[in-house]
PDB file of N, CA and C and ligand atoms in Angstrom:
ATOM      1  N   MET A   1     -11.283  11.344   0.199  1.00 90.00           N
ATOM      2  CA  MET A   1     -11.979  10.533   1.189  1.00 90.00           C
ATOM      3  C   MET A   1     -11.473  10.912   2.571  1.00 90.00           C
ATOM      4  N   ASP A   2     -12.384  10.995   3.507  1.00 93.00           N
ATOM      5  CA  ASP A   2     -11.924  11.256   4.867  1.00 93.00           C
ATOM      6  C   ASP A   2     -11.857   9.941   5.647  1.00 93.00           C
ATOM      7  N   LEU A   3     -11.426  10.051   6.873  1.00 95.00           N
ATOM      8  CA  LEU A   3     -11.137   8.857   7.676  1.00 95.00           C
ATOM      9  C   LEU A   3     -12.360   7.987   7.930  1.00 95.00           C
ATOM     10  N   ASP A   4     -13.534   8.568   7.887  1.00 97.00           N
ATOM     11  CA  ASP A   4     -14.736   7.787   8.191  1.00 97.00           C
ATOM     12  C   ASP A   4     -15.398   7.175   6.961  1.00 97.00           C
ATOM     13  N   GLU A   5     -14.737   7.306   5.828  1.00 97.00           N
ATOM     14  CA  GLU A   5     -15.243   6.656   4.612  1.00 97.00           C
ATOM     15  C   GLU A   5     -14.694   5.236   4.525  1.00 97.00           C
ATOM     16  N   ASN A   6     -15.440   4.371   3.877  1.00 97.00           N
ATOM     17  CA  ASN A   6     -15.025   2.977   3.728  1.00 97.00           C
ATOM     18  C   ASN A   6     -13.949   2.849   2.666  1.00 97.00           C
ATOM     19  N   ILE A   7     -12.821   2.295   3.082  1.00 97.00           N
ATOM     20  CA  ILE A   7     -11.776   1.974   2.104  1.00 97.00           C
ATOM     21  C   ILE A   7     -12.034   0.589   1.534  1.00 97.00           C
ATOM     22  N   CYS A   8     -12.534  -0.327   2.380  1.00 98.00           N
ATOM     23  CA  CYS A   8     -12.945  -1.639   1.883  1.00 98.00           C
ATOM     24  C   CYS A   8     -14.465  -1.627   1.777  1.00 98.00           C
ATOM     25  N   LEU A   9     -14.925  -1.494   0.559  1.00 98.00           N
ATOM     26  CA  LEU A   9     -16.363  -1.400   0.321  1.00 98.00           C
ATOM     27  C   LEU A   9     -17.051  -2.743   0.501  1.00 98.00           C
ATOM     28  N   CYS A  10     -16.327  -3.825   0.319  1.00 97.00           N
ATOM     29  CA  CYS A  10     -16.934  -5.151   0.484  1.00 97.00           C
ATOM     30  C   CYS A  10     -17.340  -5.400   1.937  1.00 97.00           C
ATOM     31  N   PHE A  11     -16.499  -4.960   2.857  1.00 98.00           N
ATOM     32  CA  PHE A  11     -16.756  -5.255   4.264  1.00 98.00           C
ATOM     33  C   PHE A  11     -16.964  -4.003   5.109  1.00 98.00           C
ATOM     34  N   HIS A  12     -17.139  -2.878   4.445  1.00 98.00           N
ATOM     35  CA  HIS A  12     -17.464  -1.622   5.131  1.00 98.00           C
ATOM     36  C   HIS A  12     -16.442  -1.287   6.215  1.00 98.00           C
ATOM     37  N   VAL A  13     -15.181  -1.334   5.829  1.00 98.00           N
ATOM     38  CA  VAL A  13     -14.096  -1.014   6.761  1.00 98.00           C
ATOM     39  C   VAL A  13     -13.588   0.384   6.430  1.00 98.00           C
ATOM     40  N   THR A  14     -13.621   1.243   7.422  1.00 98.00           N
ATOM     41  CA  THR A  14     -13.236   2.636   7.177  1.00 98.00           C
ATOM     42  C   THR A  14     -11.714   2.804   7.120  1.00 98.00           C
ATOM     43  N   LEU A  15     -11.334   3.892   6.522  1.00 96.00           N
ATOM     44  CA  LEU A  15      -9.919   4.264   6.471  1.00 96.00           C
ATOM     45  C   LEU A  15      -9.389   4.420   7.893  1.00 96.00           C
ATOM     46  N   ARG A  16     -10.183   4.983   8.773  1.00 97.00           N
ATOM     47  CA  ARG A  16      -9.772   5.176  10.168  1.00 97.00           C
ATOM     48  C   ARG A  16      -9.468   3.829  10.842  1.00 97.00           C
ATOM     49  N   LYS A  17     -10.333   2.835  10.623  1.00 98.00           N
ATOM     50  CA  LYS A  17     -10.109   1.518  11.235  1.00 98.00           C
ATOM     51  C   LYS A  17      -8.824   0.889  10.734  1.00 98.00           C
ATOM     52  N   VAL A  18      -8.578   1.003   9.436  1.00 98.00           N
ATOM     53  CA  VAL A  18      -7.365   0.406   8.865  1.00 98.00           C
ATOM     54  C   VAL A  18      -6.124   1.112   9.406  1.00 98.00           C
ATOM     55  N   LYS A  19      -6.154   2.430   9.436  1.00 96.00           N
ATOM     56  CA  LYS A  19      -4.987   3.165   9.944  1.00 96.00           C
ATOM     57  C   LYS A  19      -4.729   2.829  11.409  1.00 96.00           C
ATOM     58  N   LYS A  20      -5.802   2.723  12.183  1.00 97.00           N
ATOM     59  CA  LYS A  20      -5.644   2.376  13.608  1.00 97.00           C
ATOM     60  C   LYS A  20      -5.089   0.959  13.745  1.00 97.00           C
ATOM     61  N   PHE A  21      -5.603   0.040  12.934  1.00 98.00           N
ATOM     62  CA  PHE A  21      -5.109  -1.337  12.969  1.00 98.00           C
ATOM     63  C   PHE A  21      -3.610  -1.359  12.665  1.00 98.00           C
ATOM     64  N   ILE A  22      -3.204  -0.648  11.635  1.00 97.00           N
ATOM     65  CA  ILE A  22      -1.786  -0.627  11.254  1.00 97.00           C
ATOM     66  C   ILE A  22      -0.948  -0.025  12.388  1.00 97.00           C
ATOM     67  N   ARG A  23      -1.442   1.033  12.988  1.00 96.00           N
ATOM     68  CA  ARG A  23      -0.689   1.695  14.054  1.00 96.00           C
ATOM     69  C   ARG A  23      -0.536   0.797  15.275  1.00 96.00           C
ATOM     70  N   LEU A  24      -1.601   0.094  15.646  1.00 97.00           N
ATOM     71  CA  LEU A  24      -1.577  -0.695  16.878  1.00 97.00           C
ATOM     72  C   LEU A  24      -1.028  -2.102  16.691  1.00 97.00           C
ATOM     73  N   GLU A  25      -1.392  -2.732  15.586  1.00 97.00           N
ATOM     74  CA  GLU A  25      -1.012  -4.143  15.381  1.00 97.00           C
ATOM     75  C   GLU A  25       0.305  -4.301  14.630  1.00 97.00           C
ATOM     76  N   LYS A  26       0.727  -3.240  13.972  1.00 96.00           N
ATOM     77  CA  LYS A  26       1.990  -3.251  13.226  1.00 96.00           C
ATOM     78  C   LYS A  26       2.144  -4.496  12.343  1.00 96.00           C
ATOM     79  N   PRO A  27       1.228  -4.692  11.406  1.00 97.00           N
ATOM     80  CA  PRO A  27       1.346  -5.854  10.522  1.00 97.00           C
ATOM     81  C   PRO A  27       2.623  -5.767   9.683  1.00 97.00           C
ATOM     82  N   ILE A  28       3.180  -6.932   9.374  1.00 95.00           N
ATOM     83  CA  ILE A  28       4.384  -6.987   8.538  1.00 95.00           C
ATOM     84  C   ILE A  28       3.987  -7.003   7.068  1.00 95.00           C
ATOM     85  N   ARG A  29       2.923  -7.737   6.787  1.00 96.00           N
ATOM     86  CA  ARG A  29       2.443  -7.862   5.401  1.00 96.00           C
ATOM     87  C   ARG A  29       1.053  -7.241   5.285  1.00 96.00           C
ATOM     88  N   ALA A  30       0.775  -6.706   4.108  1.00 95.00           N
ATOM     89  CA  ALA A  30      -0.537  -6.095   3.881  1.00 95.00           C
ATOM     90  C   ALA A  30      -1.657  -7.118   4.041  1.00 95.00           C
ATOM     91  N   SER A  31      -1.374  -8.370   3.717  1.00 96.00           N
ATOM     92  CA  SER A  31      -2.414  -9.393   3.842  1.00 96.00           C
ATOM     93  C   SER A  31      -2.895  -9.540   5.291  1.00 96.00           C
ATOM     94  N   GLN A  32      -2.064  -9.163   6.243  1.00 98.00           N
ATOM     95  CA  GLN A  32      -2.470  -9.246   7.648  1.00 98.00           C
ATOM     96  C   GLN A  32      -3.554  -8.225   7.994  1.00 98.00           C
ATOM     97  N   ILE A  33      -3.722  -7.237   7.153  1.00 98.00           N
ATOM     98  CA  ILE A  33      -4.763  -6.236   7.401  1.00 98.00           C
ATOM     99  C   ILE A  33      -6.149  -6.875   7.262  1.00 98.00           C
ATOM    100  N   SER A  34      -6.194  -8.060   6.690  1.00 98.00           N
ATOM    101  CA  SER A  34      -7.467  -8.780   6.613  1.00 98.00           C
ATOM    102  C   SER A  34      -8.031  -9.061   8.009  1.00 98.00           C
ATOM    103  N   GLN A  35      -7.158  -9.043   9.003  1.00 98.00           N
ATOM    104  CA  GLN A  35      -7.620  -9.242  10.387  1.00 98.00           C
ATOM    105  C   GLN A  35      -8.391  -8.032  10.900  1.00 98.00           C
ATOM    106  N   CYS A  36      -8.416  -6.985  10.135  1.00 98.00           N
ATOM    107  CA  CYS A  36      -9.181  -5.788  10.476  1.00 98.00           C
ATOM    108  C   CYS A  36     -10.532  -5.877   9.758  1.00 98.00           C
ATOM    109  N   TYR A  37     -11.424  -6.593  10.342  1.00 98.00           N
ATOM    110  CA  TYR A  37     -12.804  -6.739   9.850  1.00 98.00           C
ATOM    111  C   TYR A  37     -12.894  -7.305   8.428  1.00 98.00           C
ATOM    112  N   GLY A  38     -11.871  -8.067   8.028  1.00 98.00           N
ATOM    113  CA  GLY A  38     -11.906  -8.702   6.709  1.00 98.00           C
ATOM    114  C   GLY A  38     -11.465  -7.809   5.567  1.00 98.00           C
ATOM    115  N   ALA A  39     -10.901  -6.658   5.875  1.00 98.00           N
ATOM    116  CA  ALA A  39     -10.499  -5.723   4.806  1.00 98.00           C
ATOM    117  C   ALA A  39      -9.638  -6.422   3.760  1.00 98.00           C
ATOM    118  N   GLY A  40     -10.003  -6.245   2.520  1.00 98.00           N
ATOM    119  CA  GLY A  40      -9.213  -6.769   1.413  1.00 98.00           C
ATOM    120  C   GLY A  40      -9.538  -8.197   1.019  1.00 98.00           C
ATOM    121  N   THR A  41     -10.469  -8.835   1.686  1.00 97.00           N
ATOM    122  CA  THR A  41     -10.726 -10.253   1.399  1.00 97.00           C
ATOM    123  C   THR A  41     -11.945 -10.479   0.503  1.00 97.00           C
ATOM    124  N   GLY A  42     -12.471  -9.408  -0.049  1.00 97.00           N
ATOM    125  CA  GLY A  42     -13.605  -9.566  -0.954  1.00 97.00           C
ATOM    126  C   GLY A  42     -13.143  -9.496  -2.398  1.00 97.00           C
ATOM    127  N   CYS A  43     -13.535  -8.462  -3.082  1.00 97.00           N
ATOM    128  CA  CYS A  43     -13.236  -8.337  -4.516  1.00 97.00           C
ATOM    129  C   CYS A  43     -11.762  -8.061  -4.800  1.00 97.00           C
ATOM    130  N   GLY A  44     -11.055  -7.550  -3.821  1.00 97.00           N
ATOM    131  CA  GLY A  44      -9.635  -7.269  -4.000  1.00 97.00           C
ATOM    132  C   GLY A  44      -9.316  -5.846  -4.424  1.00 97.00           C
ATOM    133  N   TRP A  45     -10.321  -5.074  -4.714  1.00 96.00           N
ATOM    134  CA  TRP A  45     -10.110  -3.696  -5.183  1.00 96.00           C
ATOM    135  C   TRP A  45      -9.247  -2.870  -4.230  1.00 96.00           C
ATOM    136  N   CYS A  46      -9.492  -2.988  -2.967  1.00 97.00           N
ATOM    137  CA  CYS A  46      -8.813  -2.118  -2.003  1.00 97.00           C
ATOM    138  C   CYS A  46      -7.407  -2.599  -1.642  1.00 97.00           C
ATOM    139  N   ARG A  47      -7.023  -3.782  -2.067  1.00 97.00           N
ATOM    140  CA  ARG A  47      -5.713  -4.318  -1.637  1.00 97.00           C
ATOM    141  C   ARG A  47      -4.535  -3.406  -1.981  1.00 97.00           C
ATOM    142  N   PRO A  48      -4.469  -2.857  -3.192  1.00 96.00           N
ATOM    143  CA  PRO A  48      -3.338  -1.943  -3.465  1.00 96.00           C
ATOM    144  C   PRO A  48      -3.322  -0.744  -2.513  1.00 96.00           C
ATOM    145  N   TYR A  49      -4.495  -0.276  -2.136  1.00 96.00           N
ATOM    146  CA  TYR A  49      -4.557   0.847  -1.200  1.00 96.00           C
ATOM    147  C   TYR A  49      -4.092   0.418   0.190  1.00 96.00           C
ATOM    148  N   LEU A  50      -4.474  -0.795   0.594  1.00 97.00           N
ATOM    149  CA  LEU A  50      -4.029  -1.303   1.899  1.00 97.00           C
ATOM    150  C   LEU A  50      -2.510  -1.448   1.900  1.00 97.00           C
ATOM    151  N   GLU A  51      -1.957  -1.938   0.797  1.00 96.00           N
ATOM    152  CA  GLU A  51      -0.496  -2.084   0.695  1.00 96.00           C
ATOM    153  C   GLU A  51       0.184  -0.719   0.792  1.00 96.00           C
ATOM    154  N   LYS A  52      -0.384   0.263   0.116  1.00 94.00           N
ATOM    155  CA  LYS A  52       0.214   1.600   0.165  1.00 94.00           C
ATOM    156  C   LYS A  52       0.091   2.226   1.546  1.00 94.00           C
ATOM    157  N   LEU A  53      -1.024   1.989   2.214  1.00 95.00           N
ATOM    158  CA  LEU A  53      -1.191   2.519   3.565  1.00 95.00           C
ATOM    159  C   LEU A  53      -0.167   1.902   4.512  1.00 95.00           C
ATOM    160  N   LEU A  54       0.094   0.613   4.350  1.00 95.00           N
ATOM    161  CA  LEU A  54       1.095  -0.040   5.187  1.00 95.00           C
ATOM    162  C   LEU A  54       2.480   0.527   4.871  1.00 95.00           C
ATOM    163  N   ALA A  55       2.802   0.644   3.594  1.00 93.00           N
ATOM    164  CA  ALA A  55       4.102   1.204   3.204  1.00 93.00           C
ATOM    165  C   ALA A  55       4.245   2.629   3.720  1.00 93.00           C
ATOM    166  N   GLU A  56       3.178   3.381   3.613  1.00 91.00           N
ATOM    167  CA  GLU A  56       3.166   4.769   4.079  1.00 91.00           C
ATOM    168  C   GLU A  56       3.450   4.842   5.584  1.00 91.00           C
ATOM    169  N   SER A  57       2.942   3.873   6.328  1.00 90.00           N
ATOM    170  CA  SER A  57       3.123   3.882   7.788  1.00 90.00           C
ATOM    171  C   SER A  57       4.574   3.576   8.154  1.00 90.00           C
ATOM    172  N   ASN A  58       5.291   2.917   7.254  1.00 85.00           N
ATOM    173  CA  ASN A  58       6.687   2.567   7.515  1.00 85.00           C
ATOM    174  C   ASN A  58       7.657   3.550   6.868  1.00 85.00           C
ATOM    175  N   SER A  59       7.127   4.632   6.381  1.00 84.00           N
ATOM    176  CA  SER A  59       7.962   5.586   5.653  1.00 84.00           C
ATOM    177  C   SER A  59       7.888   6.956   6.315  1.00 84.00           C
ATOM    178  N   ALA A  60       8.982   7.675   6.222  1.00 79.00           N
ATOM    179  CA  ALA A  60       8.995   9.043   6.741  1.00 79.00           C
ATOM    180  C   ALA A  60       8.408  10.010   5.719  1.00 79.00           C
ATOM    181  N   GLU A  61       8.198   9.507   4.513  1.00 79.00           N
ATOM    182  CA  GLU A  61       7.646  10.361   3.472  1.00 79.00           C
ATOM    183  C   GLU A  61       6.139  10.514   3.651  1.00 79.00           C
ATOM    184  N   GLY A  62       5.579  11.370   2.884  1.00 72.00           N
ATOM    185  CA  GLY A  62       4.157  11.658   2.996  1.00 72.00           C
ATOM    186  C   GLY A  62       3.294  10.560   2.411  1.00 72.00           C
ATOM    187  N   PRO A  63       2.003  10.809   2.290  1.00 71.00           N
ATOM    188  CA  PRO A  63       1.062   9.815   1.765  1.00 71.00           C
ATOM    189  C   PRO A  63       1.452   9.331   0.372  1.00 71.00           C
ATOM    190  N   THR A  64       1.243   8.046   0.154  1.00 74.00           N
ATOM    191  CA  THR A  64       1.543   7.455  -1.143  1.00 74.00           C
ATOM    192  C   THR A  64       0.262   7.099  -1.898  1.00 74.00           C
ATOM    193  N   THR A  65      -0.856   7.217  -1.240  1.00 77.00           N
ATOM    194  CA  THR A  65      -2.117   6.943  -1.909  1.00 77.00           C
ATOM    195  C   THR A  65      -2.696   8.255  -2.421  1.00 77.00           C
ATOM    196  N   ASN A  66      -3.647   8.158  -3.312  1.00 83.00           N
ATOM    197  CA  ASN A  66      -4.344   9.354  -3.772  1.00 83.00           C
ATOM    198  C   ASN A  66      -5.722   9.446  -3.120  1.00 83.00           C
ATOM    199  N   LEU A  67      -5.875   8.783  -1.994  1.00 86.00           N
ATOM    200  CA  LEU A  67      -7.195   8.724  -1.360  1.00 86.00           C
ATOM    201  C   LEU A  67      -7.714  10.108  -0.986  1.00 86.00           C
ATOM    202  N   GLU A  68      -6.812  11.000  -0.606  1.00 84.00           N
ATOM    203  CA  GLU A  68      -7.246  12.337  -0.207  1.00 84.00           C
ATOM    204  C   GLU A  68      -7.888  13.071  -1.382  1.00 84.00           C
ATOM    205  N   ASP A  69      -7.459  12.694  -2.584  1.00 88.00           N
ATOM    206  CA  ASP A  69      -7.954  13.376  -3.785  1.00 88.00           C
ATOM    207  C   ASP A  69      -9.242  12.765  -4.330  1.00 88.00           C
ATOM    208  N   LEU A  70      -9.613  11.608  -3.814  1.00 92.00           N
ATOM    209  CA  LEU A  70     -10.790  10.909  -4.337  1.00 92.00           C
ATOM    210  C   LEU A  70     -12.004  11.161  -3.446  1.00 92.00           C
ATOM    211  N   SER A  71     -13.113  11.460  -4.076  1.00 95.00           N
ATOM    212  CA  SER A  71     -14.354  11.532  -3.317  1.00 95.00           C
ATOM    213  C   SER A  71     -14.821  10.099  -3.073  1.00 95.00           C
ATOM    214  N   PRO A  72     -15.638   9.869  -2.058  1.00 95.00           N
ATOM    215  CA  PRO A  72     -16.170   8.516  -1.842  1.00 95.00           C
ATOM    216  C   PRO A  72     -16.893   7.991  -3.076  1.00 95.00           C
ATOM    217  N   ASP A  73     -17.614   8.864  -3.765  1.00 96.00           N
ATOM    218  CA  ASP A  73     -18.338   8.431  -4.974  1.00 96.00           C
ATOM    219  C   ASP A  73     -17.366   8.027  -6.081  1.00 96.00           C
ATOM    220  N   ALA A  74     -16.291   8.804  -6.244  1.00 96.00           N
ATOM    221  CA  ALA A  74     -15.304   8.474  -7.277  1.00 96.00           C
ATOM    222  C   ALA A  74     -14.615   7.152  -6.949  1.00 96.00           C
ATOM    223  N   TYR A  75     -14.301   6.958  -5.677  1.00 96.00           N
ATOM    224  CA  TYR A  75     -13.663   5.710  -5.245  1.00 96.00           C
ATOM    225  C   TYR A  75     -14.598   4.533  -5.523  1.00 96.00           C
ATOM    226  N   ALA A  76     -15.877   4.686  -5.165  1.00 96.00           N
ATOM    227  CA  ALA A  76     -16.854   3.612  -5.397  1.00 96.00           C
ATOM    228  C   ALA A  76     -17.039   3.340  -6.882  1.00 96.00           C
ATOM    229  N   GLU A  77     -16.973   4.388  -7.687  1.00 97.00           N
ATOM    230  CA  GLU A  77     -17.132   4.215  -9.141  1.00 97.00           C
ATOM    231  C   GLU A  77     -15.947   3.451  -9.718  1.00 97.00           C
ATOM    232  N   LEU A  78     -14.744   3.769  -9.252  1.00 96.00           N
ATOM    233  CA  LEU A  78     -13.552   3.045  -9.713  1.00 96.00           C
ATOM    234  C   LEU A  78     -13.652   1.569  -9.324  1.00 96.00           C
ATOM    235  N   ARG A  79     -14.113   1.326  -8.141  1.00 96.00           N
ATOM    236  CA  ARG A  79     -14.271  -0.069  -7.680  1.00 96.00           C
ATOM    237  C   ARG A  79     -15.327  -0.791  -8.495  1.00 96.00           C
ATOM    238  N   LYS A  80     -16.427  -0.083  -8.824  1.00 97.00           N
ATOM    239  CA  LYS A  80     -17.480  -0.686  -9.640  1.00 97.00           C
ATOM    240  C   LYS A  80     -16.924  -1.084 -11.012  1.00 97.00           C
ATOM    241  N   SER A  81     -16.119  -0.220 -11.607  1.00 97.00           N
ATOM    242  CA  SER A  81     -15.505  -0.543 -12.904  1.00 97.00           C
ATOM    243  C   SER A  81     -14.617  -1.773 -12.781  1.00 97.00           C
ATOM    244  N   TYR A  82     -13.856  -1.838 -11.702  1.00 97.00           N
ATOM    245  CA  TYR A  82     -12.970  -2.977 -11.451  1.00 97.00           C
ATOM    246  C   TYR A  82     -13.776  -4.265 -11.380  1.00 97.00           C
ATOM    247  N   VAL A  83     -14.865  -4.239 -10.641  1.00 97.00           N
ATOM    248  CA  VAL A  83     -15.715  -5.426 -10.486  1.00 97.00           C
ATOM    249  C   VAL A  83     -16.404  -5.749 -11.813  1.00 97.00           C
ATOM    250  N   ASP A  84     -16.926  -4.711 -12.482  1.00 97.00           N
ATOM    251  CA  ASP A  84     -17.628  -4.926 -13.757  1.00 97.00           C
ATOM    252  C   ASP A  84     -16.712  -5.528 -14.820  1.00 97.00           C
ATOM    253  N   GLN A  85     -15.419  -5.233 -14.728  1.00 97.00           N
ATOM    254  CA  GLN A  85     -14.454  -5.781 -15.688  1.00 97.00           C
ATOM    255  C   GLN A  85     -14.040  -7.205 -15.326  1.00 97.00           C
ATOM    256  N   GLY A  86     -14.614  -7.728 -14.263  1.00 96.00           N
ATOM    257  CA  GLY A  86     -14.376  -9.122 -13.903  1.00 96.00           C
ATOM    258  C   GLY A  86     -13.113  -9.379 -13.105  1.00 96.00           C
ATOM    259  N   HIS A  87     -12.554  -8.320 -12.514  1.00 96.00           N
ATOM    260  CA  HIS A  87     -11.320  -8.514 -11.747  1.00 96.00           C
ATOM    261  C   HIS A  87     -11.559  -9.158 -10.385  1.00 96.00           C
ATOM    262  N   GLY A  88     -12.744  -9.013  -9.873  1.00 93.00           N
ATOM    263  CA  GLY A  88     -13.044  -9.581  -8.559  1.00 93.00           C
ATOM    264  C   GLY A  88     -14.528  -9.480  -8.296  1.00 93.00           C
ATOM    265  N   ALA A  89     -14.987 -10.289  -7.379  1.00 94.00           N
ATOM    266  CA  ALA A  89     -16.413 -10.288  -7.067  1.00 94.00           C
ATOM    267  C   ALA A  89     -16.620  -9.940  -5.594  1.00 94.00           C
ATOM    268  N   PRO A  90     -17.529  -9.025  -5.329  1.00 93.00           N
ATOM    269  CA  PRO A  90     -17.841  -8.705  -3.948  1.00 93.00           C
ATOM    270  C   PRO A  90     -18.503  -9.912  -3.271  1.00 93.00           C
ATOM    271  N   PRO A  91     -18.402  -9.990  -1.960  1.00 92.00           N
ATOM    272  CA  PRO A  91     -19.051 -11.103  -1.275  1.00 92.00           C
ATOM    273  C   PRO A  91     -20.567 -11.044  -1.464  1.00 92.00           C
ATOM    274  N   LYS A  92     -21.184 -12.194  -1.516  1.00 88.00           N
ATOM    275  CA  LYS A  92     -22.641 -12.242  -1.652  1.00 88.00           C
ATOM    276  C   LYS A  92     -23.280 -12.082  -0.276  1.00 88.00           C
ATOM    277  N   GLY A  93     -24.457 -11.547  -0.292  1.00 72.00           N
ATOM    278  CA  GLY A  93     -25.194 -11.464   0.954  1.00 72.00           C
ATOM    279  C   GLY A  93     -25.240 -10.106   1.429  1.00 72.00           C
TER     280      GLY A  93
HETATM  281  S1  FES B   1     -13.330  -3.299  -1.593  1.00 94.13           S
HETATM  282 FE1  FES B   1     -12.031  -4.350  -0.199  1.00 94.13          FE
HETATM  283  S2  FES B   1     -12.113  -6.379  -0.876  1.00 94.13           S
HETATM  284 FE2  FES B   1     -13.572  -5.391  -2.134  1.00 94.13          FE
END
């Protein structure tokens, strides 16, 4: 996935927006990333990725997510499976 792909599919929040939010707002907890256009407040699928992005920003080590290896379609398919298995529900509307 590149920076202009949506990491939060529920609220159409791009990876670029989340990274910029983390860089500028310096959230302490991943839950604070919800202030970035509601990221993570829908089905919950993207929350582990948001947590890893925050951890990654506080680390000198390289990326901890596998987002670079996932195509947008593969990411969306994984999220669809997560939702279909009843782990979370996307917002209505
Ligand atoms: S994909 Fe982010 S909350 Fe559903």
